[in-house]
Coordinates of C-alpha atoms in Angstrom, one line a residue:
M1 CA -75.4 -130.1 -101.6
K2 CA -76.1 -130.6 -105.4
K3 CA -78.8 -133.1 -104.6
R4 CA -80.5 -130.7 -102.1
T5 CA -80.3 -127.9 -104.7
L6 CA -81.9 -130.1 -107.4
L7 CA -84.6 -131.1 -105.0
L8 CA -85.4 -127.5 -104.2
L9 CA -85.6 -126.7 -107.9
L10 CA -88.0 -129.6 -108.5
L11 CA -90.1 -128.5 -105.6
T12 CA -90.3 -124.9 -106.9
L13 CA -91.3 -126.2 -110.3
V14 CA -94.1 -128.3 -108.8
L15 CA -95.4 -125.3 -106.8
V16 CA -95.4 -123.1 -109.9
I17 CA -97.3 -125.7 -111.9
S18 CA -99.8 -126.3 -109.1
G19 CA -100.4 -122.6 -109.0
C20 CA -101.7 -122.7 -112.6
T21 CA -104.2 -125.5 -111.9
V22 CA -107.7 -124.7 -113.2
K23 CA -110.1 -124.2 -110.3
T24 CA -113.6 -125.6 -110.0
K25 CA -116.6 -123.2 -110.0
D26 CA -117.0 -123.6 -106.3
E27 CA -113.3 -123.0 -105.6
S28 CA -112.9 -120.0 -107.9
S29 CA -115.9 -118.2 -106.3
Q30 CA -114.2 -118.0 -102.9
Q31 CA -111.4 -115.9 -101.7
P32 CA -108.1 -117.7 -101.1
S33 CA -107.5 -119.3 -97.7
E34 CA -104.3 -117.5 -97.1
P35 CA -102.0 -115.1 -98.8
A36 CA -100.0 -116.5 -101.7
G37 CA -96.5 -117.6 -100.7
E38 CA -97.3 -117.9 -97.0
K39 CA -95.0 -120.6 -95.5
P40 CA -95.6 -122.7 -92.4
A41 CA -93.6 -121.5 -89.4
N42 CA -92.5 -125.1 -88.7
P43 CA -92.5 -127.4 -91.7
S44 CA -92.3 -130.5 -89.6
A45 CA -95.4 -129.7 -87.5
E46 CA -98.9 -130.8 -88.2
T47 CA -100.9 -128.2 -90.2
I48 CA -104.5 -127.4 -89.1
E49 CA -106.7 -125.4 -91.4
L50 CA -109.1 -123.1 -89.4
L51 CA -112.2 -121.8 -91.1
A52 CA -113.9 -118.6 -89.7
M53 CA -115.4 -115.3 -90.7
S54 CA -113.4 -112.1 -90.5
S55 CA -115.8 -110.8 -87.9
Q56 CA -114.5 -113.6 -85.6
E57 CA -110.9 -112.4 -85.9
S58 CA -110.3 -111.9 -82.1
D59 CA -111.2 -115.5 -81.4
V60 CA -109.2 -116.7 -84.4
N61 CA -106.1 -114.9 -83.2
I62 CA -106.4 -116.5 -79.7
I63 CA -107.0 -120.0 -81.1
R64 CA -104.2 -119.7 -83.6
D65 CA -101.7 -118.6 -80.8
Q66 CA -102.8 -121.5 -78.6
L67 CA -102.4 -124.1 -81.3
T68 CA -99.1 -122.6 -82.5
K69 CA -97.8 -122.8 -78.9
N70 CA -98.7 -126.5 -78.8
G71 CA -96.7 -127.3 -81.9
F72 CA -99.2 -126.9 -84.8
N73 CA -99.0 -124.9 -88.0
V74 CA -102.3 -123.0 -88.4
K75 CA -103.6 -122.2 -91.9
L76 CA -106.3 -119.6 -91.7
N77 CA -109.3 -119.7 -94.0
L78 CA -111.0 -116.3 -93.2
Q79 CA -114.1 -115.5 -95.1
P80 CA -115.6 -112.0 -95.4
D81 CA -119.3 -113.0 -94.7
Y82 CA -121.6 -115.8 -93.7
G83 CA -122.4 -116.8 -97.3
S84 CA -118.8 -117.5 -98.3
Y85 CA -118.0 -119.0 -94.9
K86 CA -120.9 -121.5 -95.4
A87 CA -119.8 -122.3 -98.9
Q88 CA -116.3 -123.1 -97.7
Q89 CA -117.9 -125.3 -94.9
D90 CA -120.1 -127.1 -97.4
A91 CA -117.1 -127.7 -99.7
G92 CA -115.2 -129.2 -96.7
N93 CA -112.3 -126.7 -97.0
Y94 CA -111.3 -126.9 -93.3
D95 CA -110.0 -129.1 -90.5
V96 CA -111.7 -127.2 -87.8
I97 CA -114.4 -124.5 -88.1
L98 CA -115.2 -121.8 -85.6
S99 CA -118.9 -122.2 -84.9
S100 CA -121.6 -121.0 -82.5
W101 CA -125.1 -122.0 -81.5
T102 CA -127.8 -120.2 -79.5
T103 CA -130.5 -122.3 -77.9
V104 CA -133.4 -119.9 -78.6
T105 CA -136.0 -122.3 -77.1
G106 CA -134.4 -122.5 -73.7
N107 CA -134.4 -126.4 -73.6
P108 CA -131.3 -128.7 -73.8
D109 CA -132.8 -130.9 -76.6
Y110 CA -132.7 -128.0 -79.0
A111 CA -129.0 -127.5 -78.1
V112 CA -128.0 -130.9 -79.4
R113 CA -130.7 -132.5 -81.7
S114 CA -130.1 -130.4 -84.8
L115 CA -126.4 -130.1 -84.3
F116 CA -125.2 -133.6 -83.4
K117 CA -127.9 -136.2 -84.1
T118 CA -127.5 -138.2 -87.3
G119 CA -129.6 -136.5 -90.0
G120 CA -130.0 -133.3 -87.9
D121 CA -130.6 -130.1 -89.8
Y122 CA -127.1 -128.9 -89.1
S123 CA -125.4 -132.1 -88.2
I124 CA -122.3 -133.4 -90.0
M125 CA -121.9 -136.3 -87.5
S126 CA -123.2 -139.9 -87.4
D127 CA -122.6 -141.6 -84.0
E128 CA -125.1 -144.2 -82.7
E129 CA -124.2 -143.5 -79.1
V130 CA -124.7 -139.8 -79.5
D131 CA -128.1 -140.5 -81.1
K132 CA -129.1 -142.8 -78.3
L133 CA -128.2 -140.3 -75.6
V134 CA -130.0 -137.4 -77.4
D135 CA -133.2 -139.4 -77.6
Q136 CA -132.9 -140.8 -74.1
A137 CA -132.5 -137.4 -72.5
A138 CA -135.5 -136.0 -74.4
T139 CA -138.0 -138.2 -72.7
Q140 CA -136.6 -137.8 -69.1
T141 CA -137.4 -135.5 -66.3
S142 CA -135.0 -132.6 -65.9
E143 CA -133.2 -134.3 -62.9
D144 CA -132.7 -137.6 -64.7
A145 CA -131.8 -135.9 -68.0
K146 CA -128.9 -134.1 -66.2
E147 CA -126.8 -137.3 -66.0
T148 CA -127.7 -138.3 -69.5
Y149 CA -126.6 -134.9 -70.9
K150 CA -123.4 -135.3 -68.9
Q151 CA -122.7 -138.6 -70.6
L152 CA -123.6 -137.0 -74.0
E153 CA -121.1 -134.1 -73.4
Q154 CA -118.4 -136.6 -72.5
R155 CA -119.0 -138.5 -75.7
L156 CA -118.9 -135.3 -77.8
V157 CA -115.8 -133.8 -76.1
T158 CA -113.6 -136.1 -74.1
D159 CA -114.3 -139.5 -75.7
K160 CA -114.5 -138.6 -79.4
A161 CA -113.5 -134.9 -79.6
Y162 CA -116.1 -134.0 -82.1
I163 CA -116.1 -130.5 -80.8
A164 CA -113.8 -128.3 -78.7
P165 CA -115.8 -125.9 -76.5
L166 CA -114.7 -122.2 -76.1
Y167 CA -117.2 -120.1 -74.1
I168 CA -120.7 -119.0 -73.3
S169 CA -121.4 -115.4 -74.3
L170 CA -123.4 -112.8 -72.5
K171 CA -126.5 -111.5 -74.2
S172 CA -126.4 -107.8 -74.3
Q173 CA -128.2 -104.8 -75.8
A174 CA -127.7 -101.1 -75.6
L175 CA -130.6 -98.6 -75.9
N176 CA -130.9 -94.8 -76.1
K177 CA -132.7 -94.0 -72.8
D178 CA -133.3 -90.5 -73.9
I179 CA -135.6 -91.8 -76.7
L180 CA -136.9 -95.1 -75.4
D181 CA -138.8 -96.0 -72.3
E182 CA -136.1 -98.2 -70.8
N183 CA -138.7 -100.2 -68.7
S184 CA -140.4 -101.2 -72.0
V185 CA -137.3 -102.9 -73.5
R186 CA -137.0 -106.5 -72.5
L187 CA -134.0 -108.7 -72.5
S188 CA -134.8 -112.4 -72.6
K189 CA -132.4 -115.2 -72.2
S190 CA -133.7 -117.1 -75.2
R191 CA -136.7 -115.3 -76.7
S192 CA -136.0 -112.7 -79.4
L193 CA -136.8 -109.1 -78.6
P194 CA -140.6 -108.6 -78.6
W195 CA -141.1 -105.4 -80.6
E196 CA -144.7 -104.9 -79.4
A197 CA -143.6 -104.1 -75.9
V198 CA -141.1 -101.4 -76.8
D199 CA -142.3 -97.8 -76.3
F200 CA -141.0 -94.3 -76.7
K201 CA -140.3 -92.2 -73.7
D202 CA -142.5 -89.6 -75.3
Q203 CA -145.6 -91.6 -76.2
S204 CA -146.8 -88.9 -78.6
K205 CA -144.2 -90.2 -81.0
R206 CA -145.8 -93.6 -81.4
D207 CA -147.6 -92.8 -84.7
K208 CA -145.2 -90.2 -85.9
E209 CA -141.7 -91.8 -85.7
P210 CA -140.4 -95.3 -86.3
L211 CA -138.6 -97.5 -83.8
V212 CA -135.2 -97.9 -85.5
L213 CA -133.2 -101.1 -84.9
A214 CA -130.3 -102.8 -86.7
Q215 CA -129.0 -106.1 -87.9
S216 CA -125.9 -107.1 -89.8
T217 CA -127.4 -109.4 -92.5
S218 CA -129.5 -107.9 -95.3
T219 CA -130.2 -111.1 -97.2
L220 CA -133.2 -112.8 -95.5
T221 CA -133.2 -116.6 -95.7
S222 CA -137.0 -116.8 -95.9
L223 CA -140.1 -115.2 -94.4
D224 CA -141.8 -118.5 -94.3
P225 CA -141.0 -119.4 -90.7
I226 CA -140.2 -123.1 -91.3
K227 CA -137.7 -122.4 -94.0
G228 CA -135.0 -120.6 -92.0
N229 CA -133.4 -120.8 -88.6
D230 CA -130.6 -118.2 -88.6
G231 CA -129.7 -114.7 -87.5
S232 CA -131.1 -113.1 -90.7
I233 CA -134.7 -113.9 -89.9
N234 CA -135.1 -115.2 -86.3
I235 CA -136.1 -111.9 -84.7
I236 CA -138.1 -110.9 -87.8
N237 CA -140.2 -114.0 -88.1
T238 CA -140.7 -114.1 -84.3
N239 CA -142.4 -110.7 -84.5
M240 CA -144.3 -111.5 -87.7
N241 CA -146.0 -114.8 -86.6
V242 CA -147.8 -115.5 -83.4
R243 CA -147.2 -118.9 -81.7
L244 CA -149.3 -121.2 -79.5
I245 CA -146.9 -120.6 -76.6
N246 CA -144.1 -118.2 -75.6
L247 CA -141.1 -118.1 -73.3
T248 CA -140.7 -115.8 -70.3
D249 CA -137.5 -113.7 -70.1
D250 CA -136.0 -116.5 -67.9
D251 CA -137.1 -119.4 -70.2
K252 CA -140.3 -120.6 -68.5
I253 CA -143.2 -121.7 -70.7
T254 CA -146.1 -119.2 -70.8
S255 CA -149.3 -118.5 -72.7
E256 CA -148.8 -114.8 -72.1
G257 CA -148.8 -112.9 -75.3
S258 CA -149.4 -116.0 -77.5
L259 CA -152.4 -117.3 -79.5
S260 CA -153.5 -119.3 -76.5
Y261 CA -155.3 -118.0 -73.4
N262 CA -154.1 -121.1 -71.5
H263 CA -152.4 -124.5 -72.2
S264 CA -152.5 -127.8 -70.3
I265 CA -150.5 -131.0 -70.3
A266 CA -152.6 -134.2 -69.8
E267 CA -151.6 -137.3 -67.8
G268 CA -148.9 -139.2 -69.5
N269 CA -147.1 -136.1 -71.0
S270 CA -148.2 -137.0 -74.5
E271 CA -151.3 -134.8 -75.0
Y272 CA -151.2 -131.0 -74.9
Y273 CA -154.2 -128.7 -75.0
F274 CA -154.5 -125.0 -76.0
I275 CA -157.5 -122.8 -75.8
L276 CA -157.3 -120.1 -78.5
R277 CA -157.9 -116.3 -78.5
D278 CA -160.3 -114.8 -81.0
D279 CA -158.8 -111.3 -81.1
I280 CA -156.0 -111.7 -83.8
N281 CA -156.5 -111.2 -87.5
F282 CA -153.9 -111.7 -90.2
A283 CA -152.3 -108.5 -91.5
K284 CA -151.5 -108.0 -95.2
V285 CA -149.8 -105.3 -97.2
D286 CA -151.7 -102.9 -99.5
N287 CA -149.8 -100.1 -101.2
K288 CA -146.9 -100.8 -98.8
L289 CA -149.0 -100.2 -95.8
A290 CA -150.4 -102.7 -93.3
V291 CA -154.1 -103.4 -93.4
D292 CA -156.4 -105.9 -91.7
S293 CA -157.0 -108.8 -94.0
G294 CA -160.3 -109.5 -92.3
E295 CA -159.2 -113.1 -91.8
R296 CA -159.1 -114.4 -88.2
V297 CA -156.2 -116.5 -87.0
G298 CA -157.8 -119.8 -85.9
A299 CA -157.6 -123.5 -85.3
D300 CA -157.5 -124.5 -89.0
D301 CA -154.4 -122.3 -89.4
V302 CA -152.8 -123.9 -86.3
V303 CA -153.4 -127.4 -87.6
F304 CA -152.0 -126.4 -91.0
A305 CA -148.9 -124.6 -89.7
L306 CA -147.8 -127.3 -87.3
N307 CA -148.4 -130.2 -89.7
R308 CA -146.3 -128.5 -92.4
A309 CA -143.7 -127.6 -89.6
K310 CA -143.2 -131.3 -88.9
D311 CA -143.3 -132.6 -92.5
K312 CA -139.9 -132.5 -94.1
D313 CA -141.5 -132.6 -97.6
S314 CA -144.0 -129.8 -97.1
V315 CA -141.7 -127.2 -98.7
P316 CA -138.4 -127.4 -100.5
D317 CA -135.3 -126.8 -98.4
H318 CA -137.2 -127.2 -95.1
R319 CA -134.7 -126.3 -92.4
T320 CA -136.6 -126.8 -89.1
Y321 CA -138.5 -130.0 -89.4
T322 CA -136.4 -131.9 -86.9
L323 CA -137.5 -129.4 -84.2
H324 CA -141.0 -130.7 -84.6
E325 CA -140.5 -134.4 -85.3
H326 CA -142.1 -135.3 -82.0
I327 CA -145.5 -134.0 -83.1
K328 CA -147.7 -136.9 -84.0
D329 CA -151.1 -135.3 -84.5
V330 CA -152.7 -131.9 -84.3
E331 CA -156.4 -131.6 -84.2
V332 CA -159.4 -129.4 -83.3
V333 CA -161.3 -130.7 -80.2
K334 CA -165.0 -130.9 -81.0
D335 CA -166.4 -132.6 -77.9
L336 CA -166.4 -130.5 -74.8
S337 CA -166.9 -133.6 -72.6
A338 CA -163.5 -134.8 -73.7
L339 CA -161.9 -132.0 -71.7
D340 CA -163.7 -133.1 -68.6
A341 CA -162.6 -136.7 -69.1
V342 CA -158.8 -136.0 -69.0
K343 CA -156.8 -135.1 -66.0
V344 CA -153.9 -132.7 -65.9
S345 CA -150.5 -134.3 -65.5
G346 CA -149.7 -134.7 -61.8
S347 CA -153.0 -133.3 -60.7
D348 CA -156.7 -134.1 -60.0
E349 CA -157.7 -131.1 -62.0
T350 CA -159.4 -131.7 -65.3
V351 CA -158.0 -130.2 -68.5
R352 CA -161.2 -128.2 -68.9
Q353 CA -160.7 -126.6 -65.4
S354 CA -157.1 -125.9 -66.3
L355 CA -157.9 -124.2 -69.6
E356 CA -160.7 -122.1 -67.9
K357 CA -158.3 -120.5 -65.4
G358 CA -158.4 -116.7 -65.6
L359 CA -161.0 -116.6 -68.3
E360 CA -163.8 -114.0 -67.8
T361 CA -166.2 -116.3 -69.5
K362 CA -166.1 -120.1 -68.9
I363 CA -166.3 -122.6 -71.8
S364 CA -169.9 -123.1 -72.9
S365 CA -169.2 -124.7 -76.2
L366 CA -166.4 -125.6 -78.6
V367 CA -166.6 -124.6 -82.3
T368 CA -164.7 -125.8 -85.3
D369 CA -165.3 -122.7 -87.5
K370 CA -162.9 -120.0 -86.3
N371 CA -165.4 -117.3 -87.3
Q372 CA -167.9 -118.6 -84.8
A373 CA -165.5 -118.4 -81.9
S374 CA -166.5 -115.7 -79.4
T375 CA -164.7 -115.3 -76.1
K376 CA -167.5 -113.1 -74.6
D377 CA -170.1 -115.8 -75.3
G378 CA -167.9 -118.7 -74.1
K379 CA -167.5 -120.2 -77.5
Y380 CA -163.9 -121.3 -78.0
Q381 CA -161.6 -123.3 -80.2
V382 CA -159.3 -125.8 -78.5
I383 CA -156.3 -127.5 -80.1
K384 CA -155.1 -131.0 -79.0
L385 CA -151.5 -131.9 -79.9
T386 CA -150.3 -135.4 -79.4
T387 CA -146.6 -136.3 -79.4
T388 CA -144.9 -139.5 -80.6
E389 CA -143.8 -140.3 -77.0
P390 CA -143.9 -138.4 -73.7
F391 CA -142.0 -135.2 -74.5
P392 CA -142.7 -132.1 -72.4
Q393 CA -139.9 -130.2 -74.3
V394 CA -142.3 -130.1 -77.3
L395 CA -143.6 -126.9 -75.7
N396 CA -140.2 -125.2 -76.0
Y397 CA -140.2 -126.0 -79.7
L398 CA -143.7 -124.5 -80.1
A399 CA -142.3 -121.3 -78.7
H400 CA -139.7 -121.2 -81.6
Q401 CA -140.2 -118.9 -84.5
S402 CA -140.5 -122.0 -86.8
A403 CA -143.8 -122.8 -85.1
G404 CA -145.3 -119.4 -86.1
I405 CA -148.8 -119.6 -87.3
V406 CA -149.3 -118.9 -91.0
S407 CA -152.5 -118.5 -93.0
K408 CA -153.6 -121.8 -94.5
K409 CA -155.7 -120.0 -97.1
Q410 CA -152.9 -117.6 -98.1
V411 CA -149.9 -120.1 -98.1
E412 CA -151.9 -122.7 -100.1
S413 CA -152.8 -120.0 -102.7
I414 CA -149.1 -119.1 -103.2
N415 CA -147.4 -122.6 -102.9
T416 CA -149.0 -124.2 -105.9
Y417 CA -145.8 -125.8 -107.2
D418 CA -144.9 -129.5 -106.9
V419 CA -142.4 -129.7 -104.0
A420 CA -140.7 -132.7 -105.6
K421 CA -140.2 -130.8 -108.9
F422 CA -139.5 -127.3 -107.4
D423 CA -137.6 -125.1 -109.8
V424 CA -135.7 -122.3 -108.1
N425 CA -135.6 -120.4 -111.4
K426 CA -139.3 -120.2 -111.9
D427 CA -141.2 -121.2 -108.8
I428 CA -141.8 -118.5 -106.2
P429 CA -142.5 -119.9 -102.7
Y430 CA -144.4 -118.1 -99.9
G431 CA -141.9 -116.0 -98.0
D432 CA -139.4 -115.5 -100.8
Q433 CA -137.5 -112.3 -99.9
N434 CA -137.5 -111.1 -103.5
T435 CA -141.3 -110.6 -103.2
V436 CA -140.7 -107.9 -100.5
T437 CA -137.6 -106.4 -102.0
E438 CA -138.1 -103.1 -103.8
G439 CA -137.8 -103.4 -107.6
D440 CA -139.5 -105.2 -110.5
K441 CA -140.1 -108.4 -108.5
Y442 CA -141.8 -106.7 -105.6
N443 CA -145.2 -108.5 -104.9
N444 CA -145.8 -108.7 -101.2
T445 CA -148.0 -111.7 -100.5
L446 CA -147.3 -112.0 -96.8
F447 CA -150.0 -112.6 -94.3
A448 CA -148.8 -111.9 -90.7
S449 CA -150.4 -113.3 -87.6
G450 CA -148.0 -111.5 -85.3
P451 CA -147.7 -107.9 -84.1
Y452 CA -145.9 -106.6 -87.2
I453 CA -145.7 -107.3 -90.9
L454 CA -142.8 -106.6 -93.3
S455 CA -143.8 -104.1 -95.9
Y456 CA -140.7 -103.8 -98.0
K457 CA -136.9 -104.0 -97.9
N458 CA -133.9 -102.7 -99.9
D459 CA -130.2 -102.9 -99.4
Y460 CA -130.4 -100.2 -96.7
E461 CA -133.3 -101.2 -94.4
A462 CA -136.5 -103.3 -93.9
V463 CA -139.7 -101.5 -93.0
F464 CA -142.4 -103.0 -90.8
Y465 CA -145.8 -101.8 -89.8
K466 CA -148.1 -102.7 -86.8
N467 CA -150.7 -105.3 -87.5
P468 CA -154.0 -103.4 -87.1
G469 CA -155.8 -106.6 -86.1
Y470 CA -153.5 -107.8 -83.4
M471 CA -155.0 -108.0 -79.8
K472 CA -156.5 -104.5 -80.0
G473 CA -157.1 -102.9 -76.7
T474 CA -155.0 -105.3 -74.8
E475 CA -151.5 -104.8 -73.2
H476 CA -150.1 -106.9 -76.1
E477 CA -151.2 -104.5 -78.8
P478 CA -148.1 -103.0 -80.4
K479 CA -147.2 -99.6 -79.0
I480 CA -145.2 -98.1 -82.0
N481 CA -146.7 -98.0 -85.5
Q482 CA -143.6 -98.5 -87.6
V483 CA -140.3 -100.4 -87.1
K484 CA -137.3 -100.0 -89.3
V485 CA -134.4 -102.5 -89.3
R486 CA -131.2 -100.9 -90.7
F487 CA -128.7 -103.2 -92.3
I488 CA -125.3 -102.4 -90.7
K489 CA -122.5 -104.9 -91.2
D490 CA -120.0 -104.3 -88.4
A491 CA -120.0 -103.6 -84.7
D492 CA -118.2 -100.3 -84.9
S493 CA -120.6 -98.8 -87.4
T494 CA -123.6 -100.1 -85.5
L495 CA -122.4 -98.6 -82.2
S496 CA -121.6 -95.3 -84.0
A497 CA -125.1 -95.3 -85.4
L498 CA -126.5 -95.8 -81.9
R499 CA -124.4 -93.0 -80.4
S500 CA -125.5 -90.6 -83.2
N501 CA -129.2 -91.4 -82.8
E502 CA -129.5 -93.0 -86.2
I503 CA -130.7 -96.2 -84.5
H504 CA -132.4 -96.5 -81.1
M505 CA -131.2 -99.9 -80.0
Y506 CA -128.2 -102.2 -80.6
Y507 CA -129.2 -105.8 -80.1
G508 CA -126.2 -108.0 -79.4
V509 CA -123.5 -105.6 -78.3
P510 CA -120.1 -107.4 -78.3
E511 CA -118.2 -107.5 -75.0
T512 CA -115.4 -105.4 -76.4
K513 CA -117.8 -102.5 -76.7
Y514 CA -119.2 -102.5 -73.2
D515 CA -117.0 -99.7 -71.9
V516 CA -117.9 -97.4 -74.8
V517 CA -121.6 -97.9 -74.1
K518 CA -121.1 -97.4 -70.3
G519 CA -119.2 -94.2 -71.0
D520 CA -122.1 -92.6 -73.0
S521 CA -124.5 -91.0 -70.6
K522 CA -127.5 -91.3 -72.9
L523 CA -127.0 -95.1 -73.4
K524 CA -128.0 -98.0 -71.1
L525 CA -126.4 -101.4 -71.3
Q526 CA -128.5 -104.5 -70.5
S527 CA -126.7 -107.8 -70.1
I528 CA -127.5 -111.4 -68.9
E529 CA -125.9 -114.8 -69.4
S530 CA -127.1 -116.1 -72.8
N531 CA -127.7 -119.5 -74.3
A532 CA -125.1 -118.8 -77.0
V533 CA -122.0 -121.1 -77.0
S534 CA -118.9 -120.8 -79.3
Y535 CA -117.0 -123.9 -80.1
L536 CA -114.7 -125.5 -82.6
L537 CA -116.3 -128.2 -84.8
F538 CA -114.1 -130.7 -86.5
N539 CA -114.4 -131.9 -90.1
T540 CA -115.9 -135.4 -90.3
K541 CA -115.0 -136.1 -94.0
N542 CA -112.1 -136.2 -96.3
R543 CA -109.5 -134.9 -93.9
D544 CA -107.0 -136.7 -91.7
I545 CA -108.6 -135.0 -88.7
A546 CA -111.9 -136.8 -89.5
K547 CA -110.2 -140.2 -89.1
S548 CA -108.0 -139.5 -86.1
E549 CA -109.3 -139.0 -82.6
D550 CA -105.7 -138.4 -81.5
L551 CA -105.3 -135.5 -83.8
R552 CA -108.7 -134.0 -82.7
K553 CA -107.8 -134.5 -79.1
A554 CA -104.4 -132.8 -79.6
V555 CA -106.3 -129.7 -80.8
L556 CA -108.9 -130.1 -78.0
Y557 CA -106.3 -130.0 -75.2
S558 CA -104.6 -127.0 -76.8
I559 CA -107.6 -124.8 -76.0
N560 CA -107.1 -122.7 -72.8
Q561 CA -110.5 -121.2 -71.8
D562 CA -108.9 -119.2 -69.0
E563 CA -106.9 -117.2 -71.6
I564 CA -110.0 -116.6 -73.7
L565 CA -111.9 -115.3 -70.7
A566 CA -109.0 -113.1 -69.7
Y567 CA -109.0 -111.5 -73.1
Y568 CA -112.7 -110.6 -72.7
N569 CA -112.2 -109.3 -69.2
N570 CA -114.2 -112.2 -67.9
N571 CA -117.3 -111.1 -69.9
K572 CA -117.4 -114.7 -71.2
I573 CA -118.3 -117.9 -69.2
K574 CA -116.7 -121.3 -69.5
A575 CA -118.5 -123.9 -71.6
F576 CA -118.2 -127.6 -72.1
S577 CA -120.9 -128.1 -74.8
T578 CA -123.9 -126.3 -76.3
V579 CA -125.9 -127.7 -73.3
S580 CA -123.8 -125.8 -70.8
P581 CA -126.1 -122.7 -70.4
M582 CA -129.1 -124.8 -69.5
I583 CA -127.6 -127.7 -67.4
K584 CA -124.5 -127.5 -65.2
T585 CA -123.1 -131.0 -65.6
G586 CA -119.8 -130.4 -63.8
N587 CA -117.8 -131.2 -66.9
E588 CA -114.9 -128.9 -67.6
L589 CA -112.2 -128.6 -70.3
K590 CA -108.7 -128.1 -69.0
A591 CA -105.8 -127.2 -71.3
D592 CA -103.1 -129.9 -71.0
P593 CA -99.9 -129.6 -73.1
A594 CA -98.8 -133.0 -72.0
K595 CA -101.9 -134.6 -73.4
V596 CA -101.4 -132.6 -76.6
K597 CA -97.9 -134.1 -77.0
E598 CA -99.2 -137.6 -76.2
H599 CA -102.0 -137.5 -78.8
L600 CA -99.8 -135.9 -81.4
A601 CA -97.2 -138.6 -80.9
N602 CA -99.9 -141.3 -81.2
Y603 CA -101.2 -139.7 -84.4
Q604 CA -97.8 -139.4 -86.0
A605 CA -96.9 -143.0 -85.1
S606 CA -100.1 -144.2 -86.8
K607 CA -99.4 -142.4 -90.1

């Protein structure tokens, strides 16, 4: 007994001393992982540190309960916002992190390349077999790729337990049908909400009142489309920059509403052609109002935008280059006969015939100067894009916001710094949010090729105006003159704002709020299966769980998706990987307490 008492006293002393240890700068800037003095429920059990945001608390509670039931102690590292959550992730302060991914391009390659391939924008993994399967699937037809993606999933989940899948979410939005024309509000599986299509029920309000939307994040990563790929700017940059191609609401490739009248894939699936519109000018901001810059969006801007999109070193902190790494060359076609000499993939039709479909005036000549292009006179600009290998999924990436077309002239006039010597304290890059934030640093230098341009933002809202030079007189000309995006942090406040007419739409309604929306007679709920997957991602460095497949698999087989779906009233769908919404491979995760015990025993025996 005396020895035990002495041991407890020594342990207490160690804990007191450790509590006085000086923290590093990174550590002291974060909130503590758990309340001081919290003790594990079972001191002999393995402890798993789970990192998540406080907004994910429902999922956290379910996962914690499932792990606890299977013999783990769960240490929660809950962070209040994305910034602190990401800082904790970068510092490696977790065993497993609650993560999610939305495939906004509608193709399975996007669902894996950035996340799991060695060197991917968001990858913390390095596995040669995973890399091989990602690249193999990218070059295959959809039918052949299905088996490859099945093998990839098995490598990620059952073989190595790099991730533990949770569920596929529904994509939902609620709108005030007393204010908005509900038929004008689209809900696309992958594509962000196209603002230009939205209209008021009373069309006389178009120039008098703003369309009021909401999003939770007020800090915008970057308004340069290649420098961000997150929820703070995806919808914004999609509506500010036109692309060569778009996605339909059900993820089919289309030229509709894009910079191209038509597009065509040549024999061999390595050459892609686009015939450009001539009715889009860049908008700029003057005295906080949108004006026509007088500069047409043309082929030189396309070549510039896509070359910088694929070049990792074109800007500091380039976050989307891996999406465009299959682009080899982008050029302006000068010789009209070249379009007659090339056949369309799988057809006897020439590329020229394909590009001319639906045009009121056929191609009489090709021009390299964008100011000489004239649709009514048959003078067009044509872009030829060549890939590094046959890769039809390149079109999906061209529909992504990071492939938005920016002004070559404007961006080059702003980005005069040396990328290799970029100094965040003095150099101001194109798209820096500080240049559009009200205050001393406000100096809006944006040029927008899309239907809207951001005029200014503050802590309360961001204000956008219609591009006066965007497809005037067509069905794609924006209906409403002004759009306001209010910054509202949580779901309850956003829903309250919708119900009190402070906002007109709530994009991304959580499943737990469906009944409230359905119970309000002036609101309409739109909902479809999304490409958003939630999953657990395991630490791959500096933790025991990074070294032990058995420990990871013990966590994996603790996850019971049936219990998760039941909590959400079956408004979630089972997932196996981030590919699940696009390809049904037949793989399924089944909770198995016996396997949990087996893998835990193997892990403990190896210690």
